[in-house]
Each structure stands twice: as C-alpha cells, then as structure tokens.
XYZ file of N, CA, C and O in Angstrom:
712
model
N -55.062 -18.971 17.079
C -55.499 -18.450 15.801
C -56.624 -17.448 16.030
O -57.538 -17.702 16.815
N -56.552 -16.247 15.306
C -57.661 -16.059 15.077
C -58.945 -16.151 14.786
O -59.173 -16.751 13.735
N -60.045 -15.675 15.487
C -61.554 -16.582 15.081
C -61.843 -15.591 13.393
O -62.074 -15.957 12.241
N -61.692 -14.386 13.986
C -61.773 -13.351 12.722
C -60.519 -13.411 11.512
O -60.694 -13.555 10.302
N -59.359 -13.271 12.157
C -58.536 -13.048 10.980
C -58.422 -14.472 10.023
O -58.053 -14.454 8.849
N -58.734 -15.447 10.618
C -58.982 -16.882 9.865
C -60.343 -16.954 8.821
O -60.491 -17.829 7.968
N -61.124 -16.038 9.037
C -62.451 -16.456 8.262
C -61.948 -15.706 6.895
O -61.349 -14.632 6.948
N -62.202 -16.272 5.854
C -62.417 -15.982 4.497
C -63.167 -14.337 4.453
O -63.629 -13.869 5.493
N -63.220 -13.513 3.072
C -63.503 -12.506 2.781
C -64.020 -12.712 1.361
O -63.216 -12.512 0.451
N -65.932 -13.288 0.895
C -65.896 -13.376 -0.185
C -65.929 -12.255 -0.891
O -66.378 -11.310 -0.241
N -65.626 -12.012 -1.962
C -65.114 -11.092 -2.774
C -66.568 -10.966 -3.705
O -66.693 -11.820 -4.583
N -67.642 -9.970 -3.561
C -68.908 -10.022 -4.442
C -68.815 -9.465 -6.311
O -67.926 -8.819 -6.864
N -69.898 -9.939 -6.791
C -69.432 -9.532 -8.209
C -69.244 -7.990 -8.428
O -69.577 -7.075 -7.675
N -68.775 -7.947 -9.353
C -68.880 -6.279 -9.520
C -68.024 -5.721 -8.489
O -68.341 -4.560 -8.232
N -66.972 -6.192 -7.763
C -65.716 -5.387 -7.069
C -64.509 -5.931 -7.278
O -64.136 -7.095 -7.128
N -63.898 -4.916 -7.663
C -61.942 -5.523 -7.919
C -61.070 -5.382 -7.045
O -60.980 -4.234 -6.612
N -60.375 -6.143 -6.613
C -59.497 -6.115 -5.377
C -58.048 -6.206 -6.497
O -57.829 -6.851 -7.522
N -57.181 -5.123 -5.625
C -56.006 -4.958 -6.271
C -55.178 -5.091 -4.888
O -55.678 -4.711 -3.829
N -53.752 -5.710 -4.965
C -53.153 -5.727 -4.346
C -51.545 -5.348 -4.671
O -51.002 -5.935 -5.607
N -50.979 -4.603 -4.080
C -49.797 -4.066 -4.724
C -49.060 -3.361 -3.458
O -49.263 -2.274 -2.918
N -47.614 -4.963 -3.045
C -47.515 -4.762 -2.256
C -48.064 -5.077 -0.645
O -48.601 -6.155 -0.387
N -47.860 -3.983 0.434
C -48.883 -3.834 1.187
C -50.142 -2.760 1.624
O -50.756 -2.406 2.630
N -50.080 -2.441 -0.137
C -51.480 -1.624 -0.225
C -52.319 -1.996 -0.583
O -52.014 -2.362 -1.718
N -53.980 -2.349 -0.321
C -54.876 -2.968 -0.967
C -56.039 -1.780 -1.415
O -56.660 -1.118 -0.583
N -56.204 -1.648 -2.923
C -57.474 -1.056 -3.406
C -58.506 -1.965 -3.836
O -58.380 -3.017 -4.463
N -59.833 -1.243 -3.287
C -61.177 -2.267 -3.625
C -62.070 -0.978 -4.439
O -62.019 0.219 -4.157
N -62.617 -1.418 -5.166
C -63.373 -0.796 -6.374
C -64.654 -1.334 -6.612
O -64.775 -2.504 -6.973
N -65.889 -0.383 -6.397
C -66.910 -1.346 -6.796
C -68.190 -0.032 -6.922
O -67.820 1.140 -7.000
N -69.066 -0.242 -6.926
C -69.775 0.918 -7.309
C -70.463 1.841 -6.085
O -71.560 2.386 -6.203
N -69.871 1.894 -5.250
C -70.138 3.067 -4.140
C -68.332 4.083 -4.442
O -68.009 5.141 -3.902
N -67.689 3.438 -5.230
C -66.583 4.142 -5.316
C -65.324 3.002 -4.947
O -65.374 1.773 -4.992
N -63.987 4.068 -4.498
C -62.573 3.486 -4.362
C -62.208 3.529 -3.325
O -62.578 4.557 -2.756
N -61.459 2.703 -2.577
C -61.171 3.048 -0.972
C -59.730 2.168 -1.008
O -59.660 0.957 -1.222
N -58.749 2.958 -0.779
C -57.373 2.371 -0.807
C -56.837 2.625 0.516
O -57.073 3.730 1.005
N -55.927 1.509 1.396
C -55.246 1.150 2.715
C -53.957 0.251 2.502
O -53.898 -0.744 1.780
N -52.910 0.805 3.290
C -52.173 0.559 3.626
C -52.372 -0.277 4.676
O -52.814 0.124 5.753
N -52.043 -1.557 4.425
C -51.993 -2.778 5.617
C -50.530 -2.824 6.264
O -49.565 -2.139 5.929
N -50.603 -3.957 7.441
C -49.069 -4.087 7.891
C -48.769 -4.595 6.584
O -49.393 -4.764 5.537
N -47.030 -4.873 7.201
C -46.535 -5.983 5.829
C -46.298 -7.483 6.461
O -45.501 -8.134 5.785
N -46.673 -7.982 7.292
C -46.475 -8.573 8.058
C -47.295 -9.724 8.353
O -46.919 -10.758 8.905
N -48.532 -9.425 7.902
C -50.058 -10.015 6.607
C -49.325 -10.289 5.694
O -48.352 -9.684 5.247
N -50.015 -11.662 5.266
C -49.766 -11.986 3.622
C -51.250 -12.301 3.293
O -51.802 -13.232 3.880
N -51.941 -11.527 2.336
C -53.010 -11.644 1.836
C -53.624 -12.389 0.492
O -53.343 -11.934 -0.616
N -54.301 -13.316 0.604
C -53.937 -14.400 -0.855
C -55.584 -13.893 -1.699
O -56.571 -13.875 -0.963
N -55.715 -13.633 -2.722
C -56.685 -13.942 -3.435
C -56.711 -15.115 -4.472
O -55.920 -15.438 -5.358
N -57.891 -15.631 -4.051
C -57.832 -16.991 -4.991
C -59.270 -17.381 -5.094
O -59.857 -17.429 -4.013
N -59.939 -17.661 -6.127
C -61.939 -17.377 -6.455
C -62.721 -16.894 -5.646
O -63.562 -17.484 -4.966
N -62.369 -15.337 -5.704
C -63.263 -14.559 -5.473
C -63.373 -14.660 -3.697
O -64.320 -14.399 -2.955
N -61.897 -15.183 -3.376
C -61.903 -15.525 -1.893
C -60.870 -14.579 -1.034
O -59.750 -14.541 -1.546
N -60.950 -14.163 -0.386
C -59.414 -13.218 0.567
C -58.809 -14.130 1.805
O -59.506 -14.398 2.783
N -57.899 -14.429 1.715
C -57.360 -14.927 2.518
C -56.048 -14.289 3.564
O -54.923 -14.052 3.125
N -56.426 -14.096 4.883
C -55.007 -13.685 5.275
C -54.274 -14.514 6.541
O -54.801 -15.053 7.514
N -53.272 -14.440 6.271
C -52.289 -15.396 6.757
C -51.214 -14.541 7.941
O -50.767 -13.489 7.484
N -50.894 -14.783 8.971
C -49.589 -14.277 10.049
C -48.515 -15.057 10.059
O -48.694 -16.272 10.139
N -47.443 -14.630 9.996
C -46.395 -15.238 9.285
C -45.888 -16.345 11.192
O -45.569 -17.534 11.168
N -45.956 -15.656 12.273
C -45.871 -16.724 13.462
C -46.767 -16.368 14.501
O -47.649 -15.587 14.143
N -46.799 -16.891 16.253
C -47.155 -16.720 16.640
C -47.009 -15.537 17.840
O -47.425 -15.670 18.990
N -46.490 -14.644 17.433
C -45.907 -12.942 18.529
C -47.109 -12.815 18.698
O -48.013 -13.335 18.044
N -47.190 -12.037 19.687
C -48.278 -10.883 20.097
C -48.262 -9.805 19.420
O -48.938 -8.938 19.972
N -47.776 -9.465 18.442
C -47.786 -8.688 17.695
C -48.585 -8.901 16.592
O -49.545 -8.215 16.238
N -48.138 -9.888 16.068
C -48.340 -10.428 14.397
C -49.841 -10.830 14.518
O -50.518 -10.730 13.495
N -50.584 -11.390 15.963
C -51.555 -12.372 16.185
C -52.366 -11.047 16.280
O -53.195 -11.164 15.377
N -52.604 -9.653 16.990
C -53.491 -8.540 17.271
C -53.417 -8.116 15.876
O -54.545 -7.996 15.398
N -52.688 -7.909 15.248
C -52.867 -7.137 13.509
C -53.525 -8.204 12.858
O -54.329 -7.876 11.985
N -53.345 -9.563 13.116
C -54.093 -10.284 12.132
C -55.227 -9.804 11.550
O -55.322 -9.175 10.496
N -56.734 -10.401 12.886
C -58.125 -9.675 13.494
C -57.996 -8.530 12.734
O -57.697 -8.947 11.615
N -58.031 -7.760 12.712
C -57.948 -5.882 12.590
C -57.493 -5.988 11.288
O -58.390 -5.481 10.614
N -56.408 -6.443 10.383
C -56.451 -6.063 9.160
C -57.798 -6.742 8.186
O -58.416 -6.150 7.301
N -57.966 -7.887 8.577
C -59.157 -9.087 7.957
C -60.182 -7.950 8.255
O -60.918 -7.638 7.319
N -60.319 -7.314 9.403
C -61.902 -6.419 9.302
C -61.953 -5.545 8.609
O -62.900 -5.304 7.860
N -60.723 -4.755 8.745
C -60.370 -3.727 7.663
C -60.539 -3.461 6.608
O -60.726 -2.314 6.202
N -60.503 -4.760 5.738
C -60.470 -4.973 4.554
C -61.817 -5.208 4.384
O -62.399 -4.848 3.361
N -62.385 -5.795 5.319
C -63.900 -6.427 4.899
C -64.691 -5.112 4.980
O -65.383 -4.791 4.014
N -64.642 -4.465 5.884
C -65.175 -3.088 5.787
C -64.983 -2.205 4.589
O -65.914 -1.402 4.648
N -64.270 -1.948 3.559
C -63.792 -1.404 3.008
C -64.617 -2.651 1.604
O -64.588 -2.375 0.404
N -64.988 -3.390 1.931
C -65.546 -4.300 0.761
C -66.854 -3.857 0.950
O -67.298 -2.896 0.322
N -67.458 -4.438 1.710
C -69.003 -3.912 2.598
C -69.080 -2.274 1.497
O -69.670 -2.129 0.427
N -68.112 -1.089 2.409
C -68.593 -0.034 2.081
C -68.548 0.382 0.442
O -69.417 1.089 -0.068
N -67.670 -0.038 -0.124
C -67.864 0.017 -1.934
C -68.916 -0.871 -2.841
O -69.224 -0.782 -4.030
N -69.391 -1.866 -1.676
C -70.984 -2.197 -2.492
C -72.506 -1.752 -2.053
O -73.571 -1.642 -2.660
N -72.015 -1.523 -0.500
C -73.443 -1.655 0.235
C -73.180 0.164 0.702
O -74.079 0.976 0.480
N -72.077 0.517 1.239
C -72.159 1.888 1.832
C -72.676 1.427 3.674
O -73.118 0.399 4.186
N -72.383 2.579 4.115
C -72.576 2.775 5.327
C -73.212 3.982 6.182
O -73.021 5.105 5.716
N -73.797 3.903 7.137
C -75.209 5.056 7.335
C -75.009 5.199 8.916
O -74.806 4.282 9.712
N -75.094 6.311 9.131
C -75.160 6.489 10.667
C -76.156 7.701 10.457
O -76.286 8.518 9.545
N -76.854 7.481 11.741
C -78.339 8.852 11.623
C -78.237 9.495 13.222
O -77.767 8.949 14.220
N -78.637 10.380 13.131
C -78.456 10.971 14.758
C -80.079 11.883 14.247
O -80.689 12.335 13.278
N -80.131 11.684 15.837
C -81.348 12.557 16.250
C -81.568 13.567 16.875
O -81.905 13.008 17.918
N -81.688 15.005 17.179
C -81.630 15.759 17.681
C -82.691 15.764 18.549
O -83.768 15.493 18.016
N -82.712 15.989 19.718
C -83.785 15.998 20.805
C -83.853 16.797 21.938
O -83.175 16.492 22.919
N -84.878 18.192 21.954
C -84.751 19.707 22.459
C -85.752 20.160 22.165
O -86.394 19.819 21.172
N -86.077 21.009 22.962
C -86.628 22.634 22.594
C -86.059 23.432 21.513
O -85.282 24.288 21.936
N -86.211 23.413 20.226
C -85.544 24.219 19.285
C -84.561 23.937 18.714
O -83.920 24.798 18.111
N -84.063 22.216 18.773
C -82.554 21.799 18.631
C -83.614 21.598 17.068
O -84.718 21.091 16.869
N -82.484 22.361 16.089
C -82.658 21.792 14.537
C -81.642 21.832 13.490
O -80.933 22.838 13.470
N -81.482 21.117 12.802
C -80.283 20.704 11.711
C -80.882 21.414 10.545
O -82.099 21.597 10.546
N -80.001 21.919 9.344
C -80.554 22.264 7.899
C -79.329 21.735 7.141
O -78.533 21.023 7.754
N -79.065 22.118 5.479
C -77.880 22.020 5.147
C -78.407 23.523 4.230
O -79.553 23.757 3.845
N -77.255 24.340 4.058
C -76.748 24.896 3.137
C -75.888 24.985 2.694
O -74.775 25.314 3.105
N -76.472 24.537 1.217
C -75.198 24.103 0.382
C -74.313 22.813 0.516
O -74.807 21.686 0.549
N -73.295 23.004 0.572
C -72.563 21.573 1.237
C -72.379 21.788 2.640
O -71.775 20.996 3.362
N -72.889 22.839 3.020
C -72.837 22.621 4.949
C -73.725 22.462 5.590
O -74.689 23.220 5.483
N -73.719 21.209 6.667
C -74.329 21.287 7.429
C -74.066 22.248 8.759
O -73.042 22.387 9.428
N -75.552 22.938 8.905
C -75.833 23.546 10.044
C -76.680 23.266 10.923
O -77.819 22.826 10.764
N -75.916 23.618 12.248
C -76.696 22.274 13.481
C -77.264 23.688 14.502
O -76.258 24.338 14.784
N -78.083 24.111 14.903
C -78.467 25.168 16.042
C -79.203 23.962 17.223
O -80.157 23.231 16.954
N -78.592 24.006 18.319
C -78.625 23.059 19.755
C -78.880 24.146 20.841
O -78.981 23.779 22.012
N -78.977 25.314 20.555
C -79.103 26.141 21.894
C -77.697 26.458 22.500
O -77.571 26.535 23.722
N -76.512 26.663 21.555
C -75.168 27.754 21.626
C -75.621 29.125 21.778
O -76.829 29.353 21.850
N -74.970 29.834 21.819
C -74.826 31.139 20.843
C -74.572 31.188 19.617
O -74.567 32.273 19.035
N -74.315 30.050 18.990
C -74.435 30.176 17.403
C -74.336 28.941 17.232
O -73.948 28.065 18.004
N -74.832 28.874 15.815
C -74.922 27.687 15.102
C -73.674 27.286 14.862
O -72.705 28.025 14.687
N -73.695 25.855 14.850
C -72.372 25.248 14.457
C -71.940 24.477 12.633
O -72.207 23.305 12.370
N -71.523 25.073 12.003
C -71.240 24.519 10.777
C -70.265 23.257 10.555
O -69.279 23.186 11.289
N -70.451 22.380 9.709
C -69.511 21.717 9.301
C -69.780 21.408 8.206
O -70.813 21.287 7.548
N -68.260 21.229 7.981
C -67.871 21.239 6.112
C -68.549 20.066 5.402
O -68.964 19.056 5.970
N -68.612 20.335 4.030
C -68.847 18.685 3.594
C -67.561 18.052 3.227
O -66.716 18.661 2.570
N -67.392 16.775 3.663
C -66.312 15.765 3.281
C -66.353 15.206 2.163
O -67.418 15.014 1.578
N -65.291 14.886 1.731
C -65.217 14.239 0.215
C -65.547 12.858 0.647
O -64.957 12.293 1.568
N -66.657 12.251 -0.153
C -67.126 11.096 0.044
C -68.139 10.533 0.473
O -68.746 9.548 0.054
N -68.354 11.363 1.552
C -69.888 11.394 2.231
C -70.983 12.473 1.794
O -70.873 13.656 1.469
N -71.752 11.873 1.874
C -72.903 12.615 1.382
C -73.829 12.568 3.028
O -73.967 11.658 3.846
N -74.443 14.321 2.990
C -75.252 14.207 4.350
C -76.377 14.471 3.998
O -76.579 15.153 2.994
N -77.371 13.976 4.766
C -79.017 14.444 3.958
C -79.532 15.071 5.770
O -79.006 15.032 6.883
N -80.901 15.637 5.158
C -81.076 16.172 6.394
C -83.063 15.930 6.131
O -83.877 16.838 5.961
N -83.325 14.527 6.181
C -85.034 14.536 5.981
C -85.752 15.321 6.358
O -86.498 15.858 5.539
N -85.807 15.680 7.690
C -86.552 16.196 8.561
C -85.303 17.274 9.835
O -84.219 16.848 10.234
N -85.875 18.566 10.179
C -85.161 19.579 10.799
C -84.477 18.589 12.213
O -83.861 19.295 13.011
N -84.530 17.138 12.558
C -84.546 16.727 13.567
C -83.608 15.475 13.435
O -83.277 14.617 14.254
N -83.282 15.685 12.044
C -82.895 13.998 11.978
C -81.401 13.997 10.632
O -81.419 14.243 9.426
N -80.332 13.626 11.517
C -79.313 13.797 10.090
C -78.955 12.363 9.852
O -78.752 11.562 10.765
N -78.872 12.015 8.253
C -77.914 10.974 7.732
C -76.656 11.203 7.118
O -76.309 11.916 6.177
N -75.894 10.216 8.081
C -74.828 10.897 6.955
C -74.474 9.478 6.386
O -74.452 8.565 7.211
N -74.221 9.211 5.198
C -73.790 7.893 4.454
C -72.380 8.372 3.772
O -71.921 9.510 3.668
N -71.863 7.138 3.353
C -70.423 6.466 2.771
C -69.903 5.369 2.525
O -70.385 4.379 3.075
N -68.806 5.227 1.656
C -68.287 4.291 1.656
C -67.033 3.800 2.857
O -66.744 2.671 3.254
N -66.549 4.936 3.166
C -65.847 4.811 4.101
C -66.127 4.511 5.452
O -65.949 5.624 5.948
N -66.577 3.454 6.787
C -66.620 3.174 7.133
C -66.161 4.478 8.793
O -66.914 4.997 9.618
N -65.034 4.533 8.667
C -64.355 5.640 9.716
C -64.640 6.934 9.568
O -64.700 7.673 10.551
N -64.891 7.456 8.078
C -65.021 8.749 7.660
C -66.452 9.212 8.530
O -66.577 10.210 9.240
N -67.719 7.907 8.167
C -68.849 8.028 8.088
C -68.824 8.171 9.924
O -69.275 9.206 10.416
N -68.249 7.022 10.874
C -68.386 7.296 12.064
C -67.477 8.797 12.748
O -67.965 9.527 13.611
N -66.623 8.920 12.361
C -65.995 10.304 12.378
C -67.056 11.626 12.472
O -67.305 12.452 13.349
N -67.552 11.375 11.070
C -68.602 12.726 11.354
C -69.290 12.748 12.087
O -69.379 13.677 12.890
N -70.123 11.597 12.077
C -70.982 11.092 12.937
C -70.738 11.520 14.554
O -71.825 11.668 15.112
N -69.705 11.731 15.354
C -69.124 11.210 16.295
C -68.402 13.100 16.569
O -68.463 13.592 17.695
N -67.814 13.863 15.431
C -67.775 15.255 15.606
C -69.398 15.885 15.575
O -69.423 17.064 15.926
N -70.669 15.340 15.240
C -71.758 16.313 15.412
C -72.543 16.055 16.583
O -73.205 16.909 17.174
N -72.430 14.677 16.941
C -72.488 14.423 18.184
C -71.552 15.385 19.243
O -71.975 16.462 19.662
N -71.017 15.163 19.391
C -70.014 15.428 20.285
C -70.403 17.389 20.644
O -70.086 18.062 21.625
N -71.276 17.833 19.233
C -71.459 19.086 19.682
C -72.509 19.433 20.786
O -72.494 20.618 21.121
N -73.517 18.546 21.484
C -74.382 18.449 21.947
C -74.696 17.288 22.727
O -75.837 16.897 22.970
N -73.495 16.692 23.155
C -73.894 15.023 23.959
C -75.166 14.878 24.497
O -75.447 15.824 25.234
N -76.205 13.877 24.378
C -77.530 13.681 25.177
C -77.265 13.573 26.201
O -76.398 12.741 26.464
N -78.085 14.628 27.672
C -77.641 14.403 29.154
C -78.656 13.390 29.568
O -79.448 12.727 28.899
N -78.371 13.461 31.131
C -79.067 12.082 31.525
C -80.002 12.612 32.283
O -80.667 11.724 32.815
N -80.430 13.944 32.635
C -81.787 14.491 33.151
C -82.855 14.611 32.407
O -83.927 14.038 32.602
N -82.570 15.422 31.458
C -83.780 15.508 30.216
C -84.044 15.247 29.117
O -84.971 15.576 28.377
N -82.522 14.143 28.918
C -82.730 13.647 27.880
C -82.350 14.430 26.535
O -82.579 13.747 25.537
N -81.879 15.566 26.298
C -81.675 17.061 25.513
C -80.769 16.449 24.864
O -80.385 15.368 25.310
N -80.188 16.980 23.640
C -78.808 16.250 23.017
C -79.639 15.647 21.734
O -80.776 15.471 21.295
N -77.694 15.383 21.342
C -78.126 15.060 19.773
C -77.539 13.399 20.103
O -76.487 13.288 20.732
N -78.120 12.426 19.742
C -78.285 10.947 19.913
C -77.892 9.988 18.267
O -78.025 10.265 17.075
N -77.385 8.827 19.011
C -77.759 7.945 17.729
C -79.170 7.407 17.499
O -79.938 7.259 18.450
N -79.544 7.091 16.152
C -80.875 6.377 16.452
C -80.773 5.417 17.161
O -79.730 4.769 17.075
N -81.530 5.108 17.846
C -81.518 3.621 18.314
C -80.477 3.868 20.075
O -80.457 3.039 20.984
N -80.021 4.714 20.071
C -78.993 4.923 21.116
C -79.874 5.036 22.473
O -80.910 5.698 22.528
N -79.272 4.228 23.679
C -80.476 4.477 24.793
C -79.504 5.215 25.656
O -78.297 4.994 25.750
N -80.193 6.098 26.254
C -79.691 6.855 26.816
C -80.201 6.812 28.785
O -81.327 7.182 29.120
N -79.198 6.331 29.795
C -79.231 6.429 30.809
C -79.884 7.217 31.650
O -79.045 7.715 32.400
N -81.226 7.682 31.978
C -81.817 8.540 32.729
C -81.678 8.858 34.155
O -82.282 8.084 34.898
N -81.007 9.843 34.732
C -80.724 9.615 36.232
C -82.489 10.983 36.528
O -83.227 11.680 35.832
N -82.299 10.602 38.028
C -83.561 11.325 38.958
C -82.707 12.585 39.270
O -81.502 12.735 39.468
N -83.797 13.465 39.241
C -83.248 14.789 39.493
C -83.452 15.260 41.077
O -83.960 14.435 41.837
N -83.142 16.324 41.497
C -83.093 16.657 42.786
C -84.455 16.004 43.668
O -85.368 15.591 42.953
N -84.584 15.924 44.698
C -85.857 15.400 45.539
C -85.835 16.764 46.611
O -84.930 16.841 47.441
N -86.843 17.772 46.529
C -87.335 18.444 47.621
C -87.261 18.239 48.989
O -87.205 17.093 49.432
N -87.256 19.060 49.599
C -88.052 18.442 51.557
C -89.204 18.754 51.446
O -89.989 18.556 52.373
C-alpha cells in the first residue's frame, strides 16, 4: 500500500471539490485549478474527506496511486494557501525589474532577458535583487521559477548566479599558483 496514496485529503472550508468523471476541479479563493487524473483511481468524497483507492496490486496502478493523492493535495494547498518560490540574484550588476507584465532580468548577457507574464501567477520584484513569483498552481509557479533560473545557474567559484532562497550552493577552490 501506499504510505501517501492511503492518507486522507481533508477538504478545508471555503473549497469545492467537483468531480466529474476522471477530472477533478477544486475552487477556493486563490482561484480554479482543474486535472485530469488516471481513470484507474477511484476517488471518494465523503465529510469533507478525499479518499483514493487502486483498483489491484500492478506496478502500474500502485506508482499512480502516490502521485495522483499529491496531485490533488497540491492543487488544494494552492487554491487556499498559494505557493511562492523567490530567487536571488547574486553579482556584480546582476538586477531584476518588471515592466509592465514583464519581467526583466540583466545577469551580465548582452542583453537583458524578458519573460512574459503567465496567467495565474503573479511576479513581484521587492528589491532589484530578489524575485517572487507566487500561485496557485504549484508546477506553473516551479516552472517559472526554474526557466529564470536556468538563465544564470549559480557557479561554484564565485558564487555569481541567480539562486533559490535558502539554496546552498557547493563552493569548489580555484586554481593554486607555484
């Protein structure tokens, strides 16, 4: 059995779980987030409880269990509470702005790098050094997260790069003289 796909999913006030089919929509006040599950899950609601069930024991049916139960719970999480990933820029001159709905990232390219705003996420930019991006969506939010990174990976000499907060970063020794 699953340790995860066996645990319950309480259902908090103020969110509606619809099920129709093997599509599940959750509704609650960060917004709507609708998924297509296997069909292969049988998902029970019953007081304010989620229950999901694998119909035997395949290697198939037993790996989707886990993974749809998080799925869903994520998608509960992000329509009450939302979800936040922050990166840090760390350089000589590395700085973030937004205009308009774009964020613009200058890392020491030849040009600044833009990206669009996504439906759903909202990006803030506190300080020239520091981006949030929040959502309800869970993947959306690490997605971006994970394309603005990716424009500037932190190296392991000087530390340069755009980082998660909290992210530690591996320091290697640089050349040794004679």
């Amino acid at each position: 059995m699953s340790r995860i796909g066996k645990q319950p999913i309480t259902i908090p006030e103020g969110v509606d779980v619809n099920i129709d089919g093997n599509v599940i929509t959750v509704k609650g006040k960060n917004g709507e987030l609708s998924r297509e599950i296997s069909p292969i899950i049988d998902v029970k609601v019953e007081d304010n409880q989620m229950t999901f069930e694998r119909p035997n024991e395949s290697k198939s049916s037993r790996t989707i269990h886990g993974t749809t139960r998080a799925i869903v719970n994520n998608m509960v999480k992000g329509v009450t509470v939302g979800f936040e990933k922050v990166l840090e820029l760390n350089g000589v001159g590395y700085r973030a702005q937004k205009q308009g709905d774009k964020l613009v990232v200058n890392v020491g390219l030849s040009h600044p790098v833009e990206f669009e705003a996504v439906e759903g996420l909202t990006v803030d930019v506190p300080s020239n050094t520091v981006i949030s991006i929040k959502g309800a969506n869970k993947e959306h939010v690490g997605a971006l997260a994970a394309n603005v990174r990716a424009v500037r990976p932190p190296e392991p000499y000087k530390g340069k790069g755009i980082r998660y907060r909290g992210e530690n970063v591996r320091r290697k020794e640089g050349k040794t003289g004679k």
